[in-house]
């Protein structure tokens, strides 16, 4: 983990996390979960905001909802675009749709993992810690 510049400053964020979720309750839950994990975080509710944030932020980890409010595009479309920009970023798909075909498609598109809704805190923390461990080793 990077050292703070000054002894009284908190350390810089270890991970940059992007959450793509259109449900306000799930967004607030993720915001609270990430607040205590030393993560720089951005939460996007739309496809356009998500892609812009992804390009601007270059996150280490993405939590991506499959069913967004956009009628034209869904989370799997966003996953494909993100993979064009960065093949290495860890993208965890989140959804209430636990259809095996949907999960298999997400995996084929390059998803790192899947979390079903309602979002269990233990699974979110698992992916944060795993990504932190992997990203820290690569640095």
GROMACS .gro file of C-alpha atoms in nm:
model
  139
    1UNK     CA    1   0.000   0.000   0.000
    2UNK     CA    2   0.136   0.347  -0.083
    3UNK     CA    3   0.268   0.552   0.207
    4UNK     CA    4   0.105   0.886   0.295
    5UNK     CA    5   0.297   1.201   0.200
    6UNK     CA    6   0.264   1.340   0.550
    7UNK     CA    7   0.236   1.139   0.873
    8UNK     CA    8  -0.107   1.279   0.966
    9UNK     CA    9  -0.263   1.222   0.624
   10UNK     CA   10  -0.458   0.907   0.548
   11UNK     CA   11  -0.298   0.678   0.293
   12UNK     CA   12  -0.407   0.725  -0.068
   13UNK     CA   13  -0.677   0.485  -0.190
   14UNK     CA   14  -0.548   0.138  -0.261
   15UNK     CA   15  -0.809   0.055  -0.524
   16UNK     CA   16  -1.011   0.254  -0.772
   17UNK     CA   17  -1.360   0.104  -0.790
   18UNK     CA   18  -1.639   0.185  -1.034
   19UNK     CA   19  -1.995   0.080  -0.950
   20UNK     CA   20  -2.244   0.075  -1.238
   21UNK     CA   21  -2.589   0.043  -1.083
   22UNK     CA   22  -2.921   0.217  -1.146
   23UNK     CA   23  -3.102   0.106  -0.828
   24UNK     CA   24  -3.067   0.381  -0.562
   25UNK     CA   25  -3.088   0.134  -0.272
   26UNK     CA   26  -2.812  -0.085  -0.417
   27UNK     CA   27  -2.604   0.229  -0.491
   28UNK     CA   28  -2.629   0.345  -0.131
   29UNK     CA   29  -2.540  -0.003  -0.005
   30UNK     CA   30  -2.233  -0.015  -0.229
   31UNK     CA   31  -2.133   0.339  -0.128
   32UNK     CA   32  -2.140   0.237   0.240
   33UNK     CA   33  -1.957  -0.090   0.173
   34UNK     CA   34  -1.676   0.081  -0.016
   35UNK     CA   35  -1.646   0.375   0.226
   36UNK     CA   36  -1.469   0.161   0.484
   37UNK     CA   37  -1.240  -0.017   0.239
   38UNK     CA   38  -0.991   0.258   0.143
   39UNK     CA   39  -1.126   0.265  -0.213
   40UNK     CA   40  -1.159   0.560  -0.445
   41UNK     CA   41  -1.506   0.506  -0.583
   42UNK     CA   42  -1.735   0.637  -0.852
   43UNK     CA   43  -2.097   0.530  -0.883
   44UNK     CA   44  -2.264   0.560  -1.224
   45UNK     CA   45  -2.631   0.497  -1.293
   46UNK     CA   46  -2.637   0.518  -1.673
   47UNK     CA   47  -2.456   0.344  -1.956
   48UNK     CA   48  -2.309   0.671  -2.085
   49UNK     CA   49  -2.187   0.782  -1.740
   50UNK     CA   50  -2.041   0.437  -1.677
   51UNK     CA   51  -1.833   0.433  -1.994
   52UNK     CA   52  -1.715   0.791  -1.942
   53UNK     CA   53  -1.619   0.716  -1.581
   54UNK     CA   54  -1.441   0.397  -1.688
   55UNK     CA   55  -1.227   0.579  -1.943
   56UNK     CA   56  -1.156   0.873  -1.711
   57UNK     CA   57  -1.095   0.670  -1.394
   58UNK     CA   58  -0.915   0.357  -1.524
   59UNK     CA   59  -1.052   0.151  -1.233
   60UNK     CA   60  -0.895  -0.158  -1.083
   61UNK     CA   61  -1.234  -0.314  -1.010
   62UNK     CA   62  -1.583  -0.268  -1.155
   63UNK     CA   63  -1.913  -0.386  -1.008
   64UNK     CA   64  -2.148  -0.387  -1.309
   65UNK     CA   65  -2.525  -0.442  -1.297
   66UNK     CA   66  -2.661  -0.634  -1.596
   67UNK     CA   67  -3.006  -0.476  -1.607
   68UNK     CA   68  -2.966  -0.100  -1.626
   69UNK     CA   69  -3.250   0.142  -1.700
   70UNK     CA   70  -3.134   0.192  -2.058
   71UNK     CA   71  -3.369   0.032  -2.312
   72UNK     CA   72  -3.105   0.018  -2.583
   73UNK     CA   73  -2.802  -0.120  -2.393
   74UNK     CA   74  -2.752  -0.343  -2.092
   75UNK     CA   75  -2.463  -0.427  -1.863
   76UNK     CA   76  -2.331  -0.695  -2.097
   77UNK     CA   77  -2.299  -0.432  -2.369
   78UNK     CA   78  -2.109  -0.212  -2.124
   79UNK     CA   79  -1.887  -0.509  -2.036
   80UNK     CA   80  -1.793  -0.551  -2.403
   81UNK     CA   81  -1.700  -0.183  -2.435
   82UNK     CA   82  -1.496  -0.192  -2.114
   83UNK     CA   83  -1.305  -0.494  -2.244
   84UNK     CA   84  -1.212  -0.299  -2.558
   85UNK     CA   85  -1.052  -0.032  -2.340
   86UNK     CA   86  -0.890  -0.263  -2.085
   87UNK     CA   87  -0.868  -0.643  -2.096
   88UNK     CA   88  -0.711  -0.667  -1.750
   89UNK     CA   89  -0.957  -0.478  -1.530
   90UNK     CA   90  -1.156  -0.699  -1.292
   91UNK     CA   91  -1.528  -0.670  -1.375
   92UNK     CA   92  -1.775  -0.834  -1.138
   93UNK     CA   93  -2.127  -0.862  -1.275
   94UNK     CA   94  -2.409  -0.802  -1.026
   95UNK     CA   95  -2.771  -0.890  -1.096
   96UNK     CA   96  -3.094  -1.026  -0.959
   97UNK     CA   97  -3.105  -1.236  -1.276
   98UNK     CA   98  -2.923  -1.555  -1.185
   99UNK     CA   99  -3.013  -1.731  -1.509
  100UNK     CA  100  -2.726  -1.970  -1.592
  101UNK     CA  101  -2.729  -1.855  -1.956
  102UNK     CA  102  -2.685  -1.491  -1.853
  103UNK     CA  103  -2.403  -1.580  -1.615
  104UNK     CA  104  -2.235  -1.791  -1.887
  105UNK     CA  105  -2.263  -1.504  -2.135
  106UNK     CA  106  -2.110  -1.262  -1.884
  107UNK     CA  107  -1.824  -1.507  -1.830
  108UNK     CA  108  -1.768  -1.541  -2.206
  109UNK     CA  109  -1.761  -1.161  -2.235
  110UNK     CA  110  -1.484  -1.147  -1.975
  111UNK     CA  111  -1.654  -1.107  -1.637
  112UNK     CA  112  -1.422  -1.180  -1.345
  113UNK     CA  113  -1.709  -1.290  -1.122
  114UNK     CA  114  -2.081  -1.276  -1.049
  115UNK     CA  115  -2.276  -1.163  -0.743
  116UNK     CA  116  -2.650  -1.221  -0.719
  117UNK     CA  117  -2.888  -0.972  -0.561
  118UNK     CA  118  -2.958  -0.897  -0.290
  119UNK     CA  119  -2.589  -0.811  -0.263
  120UNK     CA  120  -2.418  -1.005   0.018
  121UNK     CA  121  -2.152  -0.794   0.190
  122UNK     CA  122  -1.919  -1.095   0.220
  123UNK     CA  123  -1.905  -1.141  -0.160
  124UNK     CA  124  -1.836  -0.773  -0.223
  125UNK     CA  125  -1.556  -0.775   0.033
  126UNK     CA  126  -1.418  -1.097  -0.119
  127UNK     CA  127  -1.376  -0.933  -0.460
  128UNK     CA  128  -1.232  -0.613  -0.311
  129UNK     CA  129  -0.971  -0.808  -0.114
  130UNK     CA  130  -0.894  -1.040  -0.405
  131UNK     CA  131  -0.849  -0.748  -0.644
  132UNK     CA  132  -0.640  -0.560  -0.390
  133UNK     CA  133  -0.415  -0.865  -0.350
  134UNK     CA  134  -0.381  -0.919  -0.726
  135UNK     CA  135  -0.333  -0.550  -0.812
  136UNK     CA  136  -0.083  -0.501  -0.529
  137UNK     CA  137   0.124  -0.799  -0.650
  138UNK     CA  138   0.134  -0.662  -1.005
  139UNK     CA  139   0.246  -0.316  -0.893
   0.00000   0.00000   0.00000
